[in-house]
Amino acid sequence: MQPFNYLRASDAAIAVKTAIQDHQAKFIAGGTNLLDLMKEGVETPQQLIDINDLPRSQIERLPNGGIRIGALARNSDVAYDENIQRQYPVLSEALLSGASPQLRNMATVGGNLLQRTRCYYFTDAGFSSCNKRIPGSGCAAIPGYNRIHAIFGTSDCCIATHPSDMAVALVALDAIIHTQNANGTRQIAIADFYLLPEDTPDRETVLEPGELITAVELPPLLFAARSHYLKVRDRASYDFALVSVAAALDIQDGQITDARIGLGGVATKPWKATEAERVLIGSPANASTFEAAALATIHDAKPQQYNHFKVELLRRTLVQAFFQVTGGEQ
Ligand code: SF4
């Protein structure tokens, strides 16, 4: 591992100021992804700013009925929070489907949002072609083995999937990211938070240098109490998603009156399934509607040589998720 300086920040303003002054600095909290990448030589920060002492781990109910989660809240604390489980089961299930209990006890909400892709060509510094790791070096995955890669949101520069389960649920729930930067604070809708790779896959979010995630806000969404996260992976005990679906449906008298659908494992960022939502809303909650929504979703998929299977897997997973949310049998 490359040597680095270490600062334990006791104040958010100092942490932000230090990170702005040193663009080679990185914030560290749980470190469950960053330290692995540093050991592999994929991440080489010159300074780590430890933010674990900042008072940002509370999970609190808001007057409007929503919930605010501090960026340093551990994944396991969020997953087992009673209000989260009752109001947003999709988020609890997404968190519990990710990593292992030990990792969830360490990993934070802010770090989960910013975890890096598990594209093999990115995480192995021995490969010389990876535009995300070395801008302008090419993409080894496009002509290479791309079974785990994306079918939505790809570019000629990068086809890597975003690895987070939690972020998929947050996209479905229209979460808001709170940040602190040199100019003060700002709120960013999660739909605007992640960037498509286009020709700069090394830039993954709209965060400016030194900008710190301070909290995630879940808007009040009564019908999210009827929600579910369905994840399909090679190894059920511990693996990243091949395909995942976060679904919340509002059903009145057998009609779907509102829907929020997020997809994981299939796109270069946590993906909002707007076509599925469009088909679902206003339609009866039945098998025909579920099939139509799934078909509308896969219509624009662009698979690579080795991941055609994801298109059909996504169709089936969507339908299964809709049945599970509605309590029906397939
Ligand atoms: Fe790198 Fe993206 Fe290509 Fe993977 S898909 S090798 S992360 S540029």
mmCIF file of C-alpha atoms and ligand atoms in Angstrom:
data_model
loop_
_atom_site.group_PDB
_atom_site.id
_atom_site.type_symbol
_atom_site.label_atom_id
_atom_site.label_comp_id
_atom_site.label_asym_id
_atom_site.label_seq_id
_atom_site.Cartn_x
_atom_site.Cartn_y
_atom_site.Cartn_z
ATOM 1 C CA MET A 1 0.000 0.000 0.000
ATOM 2 C CA GLN A 2 1.239 3.476 -0.829
ATOM 3 C CA PRO A 3 2.077 5.645 2.228
ATOM 4 C CA PHE A 4 -0.483 8.291 3.136
ATOM 5 C CA ASN A 5 -1.105 10.966 5.754
ATOM 6 C CA TYR A 6 -3.896 10.484 8.260
ATOM 7 C CA LEU A 7 -6.106 13.114 9.855
ATOM 8 C CA ARG A 8 -8.854 12.372 12.365
ATOM 9 C CA ALA A 9 -11.342 15.193 11.868
ATOM 10 C CA SER A 10 -13.366 16.438 14.817
ATOM 11 C CA ASP A 11 -15.276 18.998 12.844
ATOM 12 C CA ALA A 12 -17.012 18.775 9.452
ATOM 13 C CA ALA A 13 -15.818 22.211 8.336
ATOM 14 C CA ILE A 14 -12.187 21.201 8.973
ATOM 15 C CA ALA A 15 -12.703 17.929 7.113
ATOM 16 C CA VAL A 16 -14.156 19.738 4.095
ATOM 17 C CA LYS A 17 -11.490 22.467 4.136
ATOM 18 C CA THR A 18 -8.699 19.894 4.290
ATOM 19 C CA ALA A 19 -10.194 17.883 1.432
ATOM 20 C CA ILE A 20 -10.571 20.977 -0.733
ATOM 21 C CA GLN A 21 -6.949 21.945 -0.164
ATOM 22 C CA ASP A 22 -5.717 18.456 -1.041
ATOM 23 C CA HIS A 23 -7.467 16.945 -4.056
ATOM 24 C CA GLN A 24 -5.590 13.707 -3.443
ATOM 25 C CA ALA A 25 -7.331 13.343 -0.056
ATOM 26 C CA LYS A 26 -10.195 10.929 0.613
ATOM 27 C CA PHE A 27 -12.717 10.788 3.419
ATOM 28 C CA ILE A 28 -12.772 7.486 5.248
ATOM 29 C CA ALA A 29 -15.429 6.110 7.619
ATOM 30 C CA GLY A 30 -16.102 2.347 7.555
ATOM 31 C CA GLY A 31 -13.360 1.863 4.966
ATOM 32 C CA THR A 32 -14.876 -1.417 3.774
ATOM 33 C CA ASN A 33 -14.340 -0.598 0.102
ATOM 34 C CA LEU A 34 -11.653 2.083 0.137
ATOM 35 C CA LEU A 35 -9.084 0.099 2.135
ATOM 36 C CA ASP A 36 -9.429 -2.912 -0.170
ATOM 37 C CA LEU A 37 -8.822 -0.698 -3.183
ATOM 38 C CA MET A 38 -5.836 0.970 -1.513
ATOM 39 C CA LYS A 39 -4.273 -2.418 -0.798
ATOM 40 C CA GLU A 40 -4.708 -3.325 -4.466
ATOM 41 C CA GLY A 41 -3.212 -0.034 -5.649
ATOM 42 C CA VAL A 42 -6.462 1.007 -7.311
ATOM 43 C CA GLU A 43 -6.990 3.962 -4.958
ATOM 44 C CA THR A 44 -3.865 5.902 -3.998
ATOM 45 C CA PRO A 45 -4.935 8.846 -1.800
ATOM 46 C CA GLN A 46 -2.127 10.904 -0.310
ATOM 47 C CA GLN A 47 -4.249 11.726 2.718
ATOM 48 C CA LEU A 48 -7.099 9.999 4.546
ATOM 49 C CA ILE A 49 -9.493 12.201 6.489
ATOM 50 C CA ASP A 50 -11.165 10.036 9.094
ATOM 51 C CA ILE A 51 -14.691 11.362 9.696
ATOM 52 C CA ASN A 52 -15.846 8.754 12.208
ATOM 53 C CA ASP A 53 -15.902 11.296 15.059
ATOM 54 C CA LEU A 54 -18.395 13.598 13.330
ATOM 55 C CA PRO A 55 -21.891 13.506 14.866
ATOM 56 C CA ARG A 56 -23.596 12.121 11.779
ATOM 57 C CA SER A 57 -24.925 8.712 12.731
ATOM 58 C CA GLN A 58 -28.455 9.498 13.931
ATOM 59 C CA ILE A 59 -31.590 8.077 12.339
ATOM 60 C CA GLU A 60 -34.443 10.452 13.092
ATOM 61 C CA ARG A 61 -38.064 10.889 12.118
ATOM 62 C CA LEU A 62 -38.893 14.199 10.478
ATOM 63 C CA PRO A 63 -41.979 16.315 11.198
ATOM 64 C CA ASN A 64 -43.233 15.625 7.648
ATOM 65 C CA GLY A 65 -43.229 11.870 8.278
ATOM 66 C CA GLY A 66 -39.996 11.157 6.435
ATOM 67 C CA ILE A 67 -36.739 9.929 7.942
ATOM 68 C CA ARG A 68 -33.291 11.508 7.974
ATOM 69 C CA ILE A 69 -30.339 9.127 8.158
ATOM 70 C CA GLY A 70 -26.930 10.490 9.147
ATOM 71 C CA ALA A 71 -24.230 9.663 6.621
ATOM 72 C CA LEU A 72 -22.228 7.826 9.287
ATOM 73 C CA ALA A 73 -25.098 5.552 10.313
ATOM 74 C CA ARG A 74 -23.916 1.964 9.931
ATOM 75 C CA ASN A 75 -25.711 -0.155 7.367
ATOM 76 C CA SER A 76 -26.822 -2.656 10.006
ATOM 77 C CA ASP A 77 -28.268 0.092 12.239
ATOM 78 C CA VAL A 78 -30.317 1.421 9.327
ATOM 79 C CA ALA A 79 -31.454 -2.030 8.250
ATOM 80 C CA TYR A 80 -32.722 -2.910 11.741
ATOM 81 C CA ASP A 81 -34.215 0.480 12.593
ATOM 82 C CA GLU A 82 -37.883 -0.090 13.482
ATOM 83 C CA ASN A 83 -39.162 2.920 11.565
ATOM 84 C CA ILE A 84 -37.167 2.017 8.463
ATOM 85 C CA GLN A 85 -38.460 -1.549 8.585
ATOM 86 C CA ARG A 86 -42.051 -0.380 8.970
ATOM 87 C CA GLN A 87 -42.090 2.590 6.579
ATOM 88 C CA TYR A 88 -39.493 1.540 3.981
ATOM 89 C CA PRO A 89 -39.012 -2.243 4.094
ATOM 90 C CA VAL A 90 -37.412 -2.093 0.640
ATOM 91 C CA LEU A 91 -34.467 -0.200 2.129
ATOM 92 C CA SER A 92 -34.012 -2.593 5.024
ATOM 93 C CA GLU A 93 -34.152 -5.583 2.676
ATOM 94 C CA ALA A 94 -31.699 -4.005 0.234
ATOM 95 C CA LEU A 95 -29.201 -3.366 3.017
ATOM 96 C CA LEU A 96 -29.527 -6.865 4.422
ATOM 97 C CA SER A 97 -28.963 -8.351 0.969
ATOM 98 C CA GLY A 98 -25.594 -6.626 0.684
ATOM 99 C CA ALA A 99 -22.206 -7.811 1.941
ATOM 100 C CA SER A 100 -21.868 -9.765 5.213
ATOM 101 C CA PRO A 101 -23.022 -8.939 8.775
ATOM 102 C CA GLN A 102 -19.477 -7.916 9.711
ATOM 103 C CA LEU A 103 -19.192 -5.547 6.752
ATOM 104 C CA ARG A 104 -22.664 -4.105 7.382
ATOM 105 C CA ASN A 105 -21.604 -3.335 10.964
ATOM 106 C CA MET A 106 -18.750 -1.209 9.627
ATOM 107 C CA ALA A 107 -20.073 0.232 6.350
ATOM 108 C CA THR A 108 -21.772 3.609 6.483
ATOM 109 C CA VAL A 109 -24.590 5.071 4.449
ATOM 110 C CA GLY A 110 -22.319 7.716 2.906
ATOM 111 C CA GLY A 111 -19.707 5.143 1.981
ATOM 112 C CA ASN A 112 -22.308 2.804 0.539
ATOM 113 C CA LEU A 113 -23.459 5.562 -1.815
ATOM 114 C CA LEU A 114 -19.894 6.093 -3.016
ATOM 115 C CA GLN A 115 -18.659 2.506 -3.310
ATOM 116 C CA ARG A 116 -16.829 1.740 -6.529
ATOM 117 C CA THR A 117 -17.691 -0.736 -9.243
ATOM 118 C CA ARG A 118 -16.601 -4.358 -8.969
ATOM 119 C CA CYS A 119 -15.696 -4.550 -12.668
ATOM 120 C CA TYR A 120 -12.755 -6.996 -12.654
ATOM 121 C CA TYR A 121 -10.710 -4.747 -14.917
ATOM 122 C CA PHE A 122 -11.158 -1.843 -12.506
ATOM 123 C CA THR A 123 -10.382 -3.657 -9.264
ATOM 124 C CA ASP A 124 -7.281 -5.376 -10.679
ATOM 125 C CA ALA A 125 -4.599 -2.724 -11.222
ATOM 126 C CA GLY A 126 -2.721 -5.227 -13.354
ATOM 127 C CA PHE A 127 -5.023 -4.415 -16.276
ATOM 128 C CA SER A 128 -3.757 -1.358 -18.117
ATOM 129 C CA SER A 129 -7.017 -0.488 -19.908
ATOM 130 C CA CYS A 130 -9.693 0.986 -17.679
ATOM 131 C CA ASN A 131 -11.042 4.453 -18.363
ATOM 132 C CA LYS A 132 -12.509 4.661 -14.881
ATOM 133 C CA ARG A 133 -9.176 3.958 -13.165
ATOM 134 C CA ILE A 134 -6.872 5.539 -15.779
ATOM 135 C CA PRO A 135 -8.800 8.090 -17.895
ATOM 136 C CA GLY A 136 -8.116 7.666 -21.591
ATOM 137 C CA SER A 137 -6.634 4.171 -21.273
ATOM 138 C CA GLY A 138 -9.540 2.331 -22.916
ATOM 139 C CA CYS A 139 -12.028 -0.203 -21.626
ATOM 140 C CA ALA A 140 -10.906 -3.805 -21.309
ATOM 141 C CA ALA A 141 -14.427 -4.978 -20.495
ATOM 142 C CA ILE A 142 -16.056 -4.032 -23.802
ATOM 143 C CA PRO A 143 -14.033 -6.526 -25.883
ATOM 144 C CA GLY A 144 -13.419 -8.690 -22.794
ATOM 145 C CA TYR A 145 -15.418 -10.839 -20.399
ATOM 146 C CA ASN A 146 -18.454 -8.710 -19.583
ATOM 147 C CA ARG A 147 -20.899 -11.109 -17.956
ATOM 148 C CA ILE A 148 -21.495 -8.909 -14.883
ATOM 149 C CA HIS A 149 -21.650 -5.636 -16.764
ATOM 150 C CA ALA A 150 -24.414 -3.181 -17.565
ATOM 151 C CA ILE A 151 -27.205 -3.271 -20.118
ATOM 152 C CA PHE A 152 -28.431 0.279 -19.439
ATOM 153 C CA GLY A 153 -26.611 3.604 -19.337
ATOM 154 C CA THR A 154 -23.426 2.347 -20.981
ATOM 155 C CA SER A 155 -21.070 4.336 -23.185
ATOM 156 C CA ASP A 156 -18.183 3.552 -25.525
ATOM 157 C CA CYS A 157 -15.891 4.329 -22.575
ATOM 158 C CA CYS A 158 -17.391 2.249 -19.756
ATOM 159 C CA ILE A 159 -20.006 -0.453 -19.173
ATOM 160 C CA ALA A 160 -19.455 -1.071 -15.457
ATOM 161 C CA THR A 161 -22.400 -1.583 -13.124
ATOM 162 C CA HIS A 162 -22.926 0.366 -9.938
ATOM 163 C CA PRO A 163 -22.576 -2.141 -7.069
ATOM 164 C CA SER A 164 -24.794 -0.705 -4.311
ATOM 165 C CA ASP A 165 -28.029 -2.411 -3.255
ATOM 166 C CA MET A 166 -28.916 0.392 -0.849
ATOM 167 C CA ALA A 167 -28.729 3.039 -3.567
ATOM 168 C CA VAL A 168 -31.217 1.096 -5.713
ATOM 169 C CA ALA A 169 -33.776 1.282 -2.918
ATOM 170 C CA LEU A 170 -32.988 4.970 -2.408
ATOM 171 C CA VAL A 171 -33.578 5.647 -6.103
ATOM 172 C CA ALA A 172 -36.951 3.948 -5.869
ATOM 173 C CA LEU A 173 -37.786 6.052 -2.792
ATOM 174 C CA ASP A 174 -36.635 9.332 -4.392
ATOM 175 C CA ALA A 175 -34.204 9.998 -1.546
ATOM 176 C CA ILE A 176 -32.432 13.318 -1.118
ATOM 177 C CA ILE A 177 -28.692 13.523 -0.446
ATOM 178 C CA HIS A 178 -27.541 16.267 1.952
ATOM 179 C CA THR A 179 -23.988 17.539 1.583
ATOM 180 C CA GLN A 180 -21.589 20.107 2.976
ATOM 181 C CA ASN A 181 -19.028 21.940 0.871
ATOM 182 C CA ALA A 182 -16.949 25.094 0.983
ATOM 183 C CA ASN A 183 -19.989 27.260 0.232
ATOM 184 C CA GLY A 184 -22.288 25.740 2.834
ATOM 185 C CA THR A 185 -24.771 22.938 2.386
ATOM 186 C CA ARG A 186 -26.901 21.624 -0.449
ATOM 187 C CA GLN A 187 -29.508 18.959 -1.137
ATOM 188 C CA ILE A 188 -29.319 16.754 -4.227
ATOM 189 C CA ALA A 189 -32.129 14.521 -5.465
ATOM 190 C CA ILE A 190 -30.684 11.047 -5.873
ATOM 191 C CA ALA A 191 -31.911 11.060 -9.489
ATOM 192 C CA ASP A 192 -29.394 13.867 -10.087
ATOM 193 C CA PHE A 193 -26.634 12.521 -7.859
ATOM 194 C CA TYR A 194 -25.081 9.838 -10.068
ATOM 195 C CA LEU A 195 -23.571 10.565 -13.478
ATOM 196 C CA LEU A 196 -23.654 8.340 -16.531
ATOM 197 C CA PRO A 197 -20.164 7.300 -17.647
ATOM 198 C CA GLU A 198 -20.310 8.952 -21.096
ATOM 199 C CA ASP A 199 -16.676 9.846 -21.852
ATOM 200 C CA THR A 200 -15.636 10.549 -18.227
ATOM 201 C CA PRO A 201 -16.406 7.350 -16.280
ATOM 202 C CA ASP A 202 -13.894 8.365 -13.600
ATOM 203 C CA ARG A 203 -16.422 11.011 -12.477
ATOM 204 C CA GLU A 204 -19.313 9.099 -10.904
ATOM 205 C CA THR A 205 -21.308 11.689 -8.973
ATOM 206 C CA VAL A 206 -21.992 15.415 -8.983
ATOM 207 C CA LEU A 207 -20.005 15.859 -5.757
ATOM 208 C CA GLU A 208 -17.393 18.588 -6.024
ATOM 209 C CA PRO A 209 -13.866 18.051 -4.651
ATOM 210 C CA GLY A 210 -14.021 18.064 -0.872
ATOM 211 C CA GLU A 211 -17.836 17.881 -0.725
ATOM 212 C CA LEU A 212 -18.980 15.706 2.154
ATOM 213 C CA ILE A 213 -22.208 13.690 2.314
ATOM 214 C CA THR A 214 -23.838 14.491 5.658
ATOM 215 C CA ALA A 215 -27.217 12.729 5.504
ATOM 216 C CA VAL A 216 -29.806 10.945 3.379
ATOM 217 C CA GLU A 217 -33.411 12.008 3.644
ATOM 218 C CA LEU A 218 -36.301 9.674 2.853
ATOM 219 C CA PRO A 219 -39.373 11.649 1.819
ATOM 220 C CA PRO A 220 -42.700 10.619 3.331
ATOM 221 C CA LEU A 221 -44.120 7.938 1.048
ATOM 222 C CA LEU A 222 -46.952 6.120 2.788
ATOM 223 C CA PHE A 223 -47.282 3.395 0.218
ATOM 224 C CA ALA A 224 -43.607 2.457 0.570
ATOM 225 C CA ALA A 225 -44.771 0.332 3.490
ATOM 226 C CA ARG A 226 -45.770 -2.034 0.656
ATOM 227 C CA SER A 227 -42.349 -2.448 -0.913
ATOM 228 C CA HIS A 228 -39.787 -5.150 -1.559
ATOM 229 C CA TYR A 229 -36.196 -5.673 -2.706
ATOM 230 C CA LEU A 230 -35.555 -8.731 -4.832
ATOM 231 C CA LYS A 231 -31.932 -9.556 -5.623
ATOM 232 C CA VAL A 232 -30.656 -12.284 -7.941
ATOM 233 C CA ARG A 233 -26.981 -13.226 -7.695
ATOM 234 C CA ASP A 234 -24.661 -16.134 -8.422
ATOM 235 C CA ARG A 235 -24.153 -16.951 -4.743
ATOM 236 C CA ALA A 236 -27.013 -16.282 -2.346
ATOM 237 C CA SER A 237 -24.873 -15.985 0.787
ATOM 238 C CA TYR A 238 -22.670 -13.112 -0.366
ATOM 239 C CA ASP A 239 -22.446 -11.560 -3.789
ATOM 240 C CA PHE A 240 -23.239 -8.524 -5.886
ATOM 241 C CA ALA A 241 -26.462 -8.399 -7.864
ATOM 242 C CA LEU A 242 -26.718 -9.774 -11.348
ATOM 243 C CA VAL A 243 -30.158 -8.194 -11.342
ATOM 244 C CA SER A 244 -32.090 -6.542 -8.531
ATOM 245 C CA VAL A 245 -35.432 -4.786 -8.288
ATOM 246 C CA ALA A 246 -36.634 -2.326 -5.645
ATOM 247 C CA ALA A 247 -40.382 -1.947 -5.960
ATOM 248 C CA ALA A 248 -43.047 0.007 -4.086
ATOM 249 C CA LEU A 249 -46.654 -0.083 -5.279
ATOM 250 C CA ASP A 250 -49.721 1.822 -4.162
ATOM 251 C CA ILE A 251 -52.803 -0.262 -4.883
ATOM 252 C CA GLN A 252 -56.364 0.945 -4.373
ATOM 253 C CA ASP A 253 -59.309 -1.332 -5.235
ATOM 254 C CA GLY A 254 -57.073 -3.509 -7.381
ATOM 255 C CA GLN A 255 -55.671 -0.593 -9.385
ATOM 256 C CA ILE A 256 -52.057 0.586 -9.160
ATOM 257 C CA THR A 257 -52.275 4.274 -8.326
ATOM 258 C CA ASP A 258 -48.567 4.907 -7.802
ATOM 259 C CA ALA A 259 -45.307 3.034 -8.304
ATOM 260 C CA ARG A 260 -41.608 3.488 -7.607
ATOM 261 C CA ILE A 261 -39.194 1.072 -9.250
ATOM 262 C CA GLY A 262 -35.389 0.971 -9.021
ATOM 263 C CA LEU A 263 -33.025 -1.479 -10.703
ATOM 264 C CA GLY A 264 -29.596 -2.749 -9.677
ATOM 265 C CA GLY A 265 -26.933 -4.911 -11.301
ATOM 266 C CA VAL A 266 -28.002 -3.865 -14.772
ATOM 267 C CA ALA A 267 -26.949 -0.245 -15.168
ATOM 268 C CA THR A 268 -24.001 2.078 -14.809
ATOM 269 C CA LYS A 269 -25.796 3.859 -11.984
ATOM 270 C CA PRO A 270 -28.693 2.911 -9.706
ATOM 271 C CA TRP A 271 -31.441 2.895 -12.303
ATOM 272 C CA LYS A 272 -34.907 4.393 -12.133
ATOM 273 C CA ALA A 273 -37.288 2.222 -14.164
ATOM 274 C CA THR A 274 -39.470 5.042 -15.441
ATOM 275 C CA GLU A 275 -40.991 2.969 -18.259
ATOM 276 C CA ALA A 276 -42.141 0.327 -15.792
ATOM 277 C CA GLU A 277 -43.647 2.993 -13.545
ATOM 278 C CA ARG A 278 -45.478 4.519 -16.521
ATOM 279 C CA VAL A 279 -47.038 1.174 -17.472
ATOM 280 C CA LEU A 280 -47.923 0.225 -13.902
ATOM 281 C CA ILE A 281 -49.611 3.461 -12.802
ATOM 282 C CA GLY A 282 -53.299 3.421 -13.639
ATOM 283 C CA SER A 283 -53.369 -0.262 -14.550
ATOM 284 C CA PRO A 284 -54.884 -3.223 -12.697
ATOM 285 C CA ALA A 285 -52.485 -5.055 -10.380
ATOM 286 C CA ASN A 286 -52.408 -8.308 -12.321
ATOM 287 C CA ALA A 287 -50.088 -10.557 -14.310
ATOM 288 C CA SER A 288 -50.741 -8.830 -17.637
ATOM 289 C CA THR A 289 -49.769 -5.459 -16.239
ATOM 290 C CA PHE A 290 -46.672 -6.874 -14.577
ATOM 291 C CA GLU A 291 -45.564 -8.531 -17.833
ATOM 292 C CA ALA A 292 -46.208 -5.341 -19.808
ATOM 293 C CA ALA A 293 -44.182 -3.272 -17.345
ATOM 294 C CA ALA A 294 -41.308 -5.758 -17.478
ATOM 295 C CA LEU A 295 -41.314 -5.837 -21.271
ATOM 296 C CA ALA A 296 -41.352 -2.028 -21.437
ATOM 297 C CA THR A 297 -38.322 -1.980 -19.130
ATOM 298 C CA ILE A 298 -36.173 -4.345 -21.168
ATOM 299 C CA HIS A 299 -37.095 -2.761 -24.491
ATOM 300 C CA ASP A 300 -34.085 -0.426 -24.522
ATOM 301 C CA ALA A 301 -31.566 -2.831 -23.003
ATOM 302 C CA LYS A 302 -28.187 -2.965 -24.753
ATOM 303 C CA PRO A 303 -26.485 -6.195 -23.695
ATOM 304 C CA GLN A 304 -22.820 -6.998 -24.288
ATOM 305 C CA GLN A 305 -21.407 -10.259 -25.684
ATOM 306 C CA TYR A 306 -21.587 -12.199 -22.417
ATOM 307 C CA ASN A 307 -24.532 -10.672 -20.576
ATOM 308 C CA HIS A 308 -27.526 -11.210 -22.875
ATOM 309 C CA PHE A 309 -28.940 -13.398 -20.116
ATOM 310 C CA LYS A 310 -29.503 -10.303 -17.976
ATOM 311 C CA VAL A 311 -32.282 -9.080 -20.269
ATOM 312 C CA GLU A 312 -34.498 -12.119 -19.700
ATOM 313 C CA LEU A 313 -33.405 -12.368 -16.066
ATOM 314 C CA LEU A 314 -34.482 -8.769 -15.520
ATOM 315 C CA ARG A 315 -37.864 -9.419 -17.106
ATOM 316 C CA ARG A 316 -38.491 -12.379 -14.834
ATOM 317 C CA THR A 317 -37.163 -10.628 -11.727
ATOM 318 C CA LEU A 318 -39.398 -7.617 -12.293
ATOM 319 C CA VAL A 319 -42.498 -9.774 -12.639
ATOM 320 C CA GLN A 320 -41.558 -11.791 -9.560
ATOM 321 C CA ALA A 321 -40.928 -8.629 -7.550
ATOM 322 C CA PHE A 322 -44.333 -7.201 -8.512
ATOM 323 C CA PHE A 323 -46.038 -10.411 -7.433
ATOM 324 C CA GLN A 324 -44.163 -10.396 -4.150
ATOM 325 C CA VAL A 325 -45.062 -6.767 -3.415
ATOM 326 C CA THR A 326 -48.720 -7.479 -4.065
ATOM 327 C CA GLY A 327 -48.680 -10.726 -2.106
ATOM 328 C CA GLY A 328 -49.718 -12.730 -5.147
ATOM 329 C CA GLU A 329 -48.406 -16.015 -6.444
ATOM 330 C CA GLN A 330 -46.756 -16.379 -9.806
HETATM 331 FE FE1 SF4 B 1 -12.951 0.218 -16.534
HETATM 332 FE FE2 SF4 B 1 -15.519 0.734 -16.877
HETATM 333 FE FE3 SF4 B 1 -14.261 -0.612 -18.729
HETATM 334 FE FE4 SF4 B 1 -14.670 -1.740 -16.342
HETATM 335 S S1 SF4 B 1 -16.231 -1.190 -17.810
HETATM 336 S S2 SF4 B 1 -12.777 -1.761 -17.587
HETATM 337 S S3 SF4 B 1 -14.592 0.046 -14.986
HETATM 338 S S4 SF4 B 1 -13.828 1.506 -18.108
#
